[in-house]
Amino acid sequence: MISNLKDKGLFFRFLGISALGTIADYLLALLLAVVLLAPPVLASTCGFVLGSVINYCGHNIFSYKHTSQSTISVRGYVKYFMAVVSSLVVRLAVVAGLGYITGLPFWFILLAAIGASFAVNYVISTLWVFRKSG
């Protein structure tokens, strides 16, 4: 199971799908906030949810070889959403922690936080959400 974390092909497929979900998140949030004048928190939340749905479906279809379109389920999405929220908590903790204890510029802190968040999401997704049964 831990060996799955070392699968470079899986890692790069996961990274690619995650990038697509992030782009969709960003674009929807911009559309809602800038074009349709929705409140920024609502726009950002809608983008976040869309990105997580795209990521969950994309990881099922493309990232993991033992999953497919037929393995997409509400239960699986709830597990994935829990992983995403966990990674968000890590991201916020890194931003808060590094912001408090260092004098590093925010752009650097944010990059470190995004990296930590991605790593947590990848590990939780691989070892729990999309774990190969049997």
Short mmCIF file of C-alpha atoms in Angstrom, two decimals:
data_model
loop_
_atom_site.label_atom_id
_atom_site.label_comp_id
_atom_site.label_asym_id
_atom_site.label_seq_id
_atom_site.Cartn_x
_atom_site.Cartn_y
_atom_site.Cartn_z
CA MET A 1 0.00 0.00 0.00
CA ILE A 2 2.77 2.47 0.92
CA SER A 3 4.54 1.51 -2.30
CA ASN A 4 1.68 3.17 -4.20
CA LEU A 5 2.92 6.52 -2.88
CA LYS A 6 6.20 5.93 -4.74
CA ASP A 7 4.50 5.28 -8.10
CA LYS A 8 5.77 8.19 -10.23
CA GLY A 9 3.15 7.63 -12.91
CA LEU A 10 0.38 7.82 -10.32
CA PHE A 11 1.94 10.93 -8.79
CA PHE A 12 2.06 12.80 -12.10
CA ARG A 13 -1.45 11.70 -13.13
CA PHE A 14 -2.70 12.88 -9.73
CA LEU A 15 -0.84 16.18 -10.14
CA GLY A 16 -2.29 16.74 -13.63
CA ILE A 17 -5.86 16.07 -12.56
CA SER A 18 -5.37 18.26 -9.48
CA ALA A 19 -4.17 21.09 -11.73
CA LEU A 20 -7.30 20.78 -13.89
CA GLY A 21 -9.54 20.91 -10.83
CA THR A 22 -7.68 23.94 -9.53
CA ILE A 23 -8.09 25.76 -12.86
CA ALA A 24 -11.83 25.00 -12.91
CA ASP A 25 -12.10 26.18 -9.29
CA TYR A 26 -10.36 29.44 -10.11
CA LEU A 27 -12.27 30.13 -13.32
CA LEU A 28 -15.71 29.46 -11.80
CA ALA A 29 -14.91 31.64 -8.79
CA LEU A 30 -13.78 34.45 -11.10
CA LEU A 31 -16.86 34.11 -13.31
CA LEU A 32 -19.22 34.20 -10.35
CA ALA A 33 -17.47 37.05 -8.51
CA VAL A 34 -16.32 39.28 -11.35
CA VAL A 35 -18.89 38.72 -14.09
CA LEU A 36 -22.01 37.77 -12.14
CA LEU A 37 -21.07 39.87 -9.07
CA ALA A 38 -21.68 37.07 -6.58
CA PRO A 39 -20.23 37.59 -3.09
CA PRO A 40 -16.55 36.51 -3.08
CA VAL A 41 -16.98 33.90 -0.33
CA LEU A 42 -19.88 32.29 -2.21
CA ALA A 43 -17.96 32.41 -5.49
CA SER A 44 -14.88 30.88 -3.89
CA THR A 45 -16.92 28.16 -2.20
CA CYS A 46 -18.65 27.22 -5.45
CA GLY A 47 -15.29 27.09 -7.22
CA PHE A 48 -13.85 24.93 -4.45
CA VAL A 49 -16.73 22.46 -4.66
CA LEU A 50 -16.55 22.29 -8.48
CA GLY A 51 -12.79 21.71 -8.31
CA SER A 52 -13.23 18.90 -5.79
CA VAL A 53 -15.89 17.19 -7.96
CA ILE A 54 -13.66 17.42 -11.04
CA ASN A 55 -10.69 16.11 -9.07
CA TYR A 56 -12.66 13.21 -7.56
CA CYS A 57 -14.06 12.11 -10.92
CA GLY A 58 -10.76 12.67 -12.71
CA HIS A 59 -8.78 10.69 -10.14
CA ASN A 60 -11.28 7.83 -10.45
CA ILE A 61 -11.08 7.79 -14.24
CA PHE A 62 -7.43 8.70 -14.88
CA SER A 63 -5.20 8.74 -11.80
CA TYR A 64 -5.72 5.30 -10.29
CA LYS A 65 -5.47 2.23 -12.53
CA HIS A 66 -7.82 0.14 -10.36
CA THR A 67 -10.65 2.71 -10.45
CA SER A 68 -12.84 3.89 -13.30
CA GLN A 69 -15.98 5.81 -14.09
CA SER A 70 -17.95 2.93 -12.58
CA THR A 71 -16.31 3.44 -9.16
CA ILE A 72 -17.56 7.04 -8.82
CA SER A 73 -20.05 7.26 -5.96
CA VAL A 74 -21.49 9.71 -3.46
CA ARG A 75 -19.79 7.77 -0.64
CA GLY A 76 -16.46 7.96 -2.44
CA TYR A 77 -16.91 11.68 -3.06
CA VAL A 78 -17.66 12.27 0.63
CA LYS A 79 -14.42 10.46 1.52
CA TYR A 80 -12.52 12.53 -1.05
CA PHE A 81 -14.09 15.75 0.21
CA MET A 82 -12.94 14.84 3.73
CA ALA A 83 -9.41 14.41 2.37
CA VAL A 84 -9.62 17.78 0.62
CA VAL A 85 -10.85 19.51 3.77
CA SER A 86 -8.01 17.87 5.73
CA SER A 87 -5.52 19.18 3.22
CA LEU A 88 -7.10 22.64 3.48
CA VAL A 89 -6.58 22.55 7.26
CA VAL A 90 -2.90 21.72 6.67
CA ARG A 91 -2.62 24.55 4.15
CA LEU A 92 -4.10 27.07 6.57
CA ALA A 93 -1.93 25.80 9.42
CA VAL A 94 1.22 26.21 7.31
CA VAL A 95 0.19 29.73 6.27
CA ALA A 96 -0.60 30.71 9.85
CA GLY A 97 2.43 28.98 11.34
CA LEU A 98 5.03 30.23 8.88
CA GLY A 99 3.45 33.67 8.89
CA TYR A 100 3.71 33.81 12.66
CA ILE A 101 7.21 32.39 13.17
CA THR A 102 9.07 33.62 10.10
CA GLY A 103 9.56 36.79 8.14
CA LEU A 104 9.19 34.98 4.83
CA PRO A 105 7.22 36.74 2.08
CA PHE A 106 3.60 35.65 1.72
CA TRP A 107 4.06 34.32 -1.82
CA PHE A 108 6.70 31.89 -0.53
CA ILE A 109 4.60 30.87 2.47
CA LEU A 110 1.63 30.26 0.18
CA LEU A 111 3.70 28.08 -2.16
CA ALA A 112 4.93 26.04 0.80
CA ALA A 113 1.37 25.72 2.09
CA ILE A 114 0.06 24.61 -1.31
CA GLY A 115 2.82 22.02 -1.53
CA ALA A 116 2.07 20.69 1.95
CA SER A 117 -1.65 20.62 1.18
CA PHE A 118 -1.08 18.74 -2.07
CA ALA A 119 1.14 16.18 -0.33
CA VAL A 120 -1.46 15.54 2.37
CA ASN A 121 -4.23 15.18 -0.21
CA TYR A 122 -2.11 12.79 -2.28
CA VAL A 123 -1.29 10.58 0.72
CA ILE A 124 -4.83 10.48 2.11
CA SER A 125 -6.31 9.90 -1.33
CA THR A 126 -3.89 7.11 -2.18
CA LEU A 127 -3.97 5.32 1.18
CA TRP A 128 -7.65 5.80 2.05
CA VAL A 129 -9.99 7.33 -0.53
CA PHE A 130 -8.84 5.38 -3.60
CA ARG A 131 -7.26 2.46 -1.73
CA LYS A 132 -7.23 -0.74 -3.74
CA SER A 133 -9.36 -3.29 -1.91
CA GLY A 134 -8.07 -6.78 -1.32
#
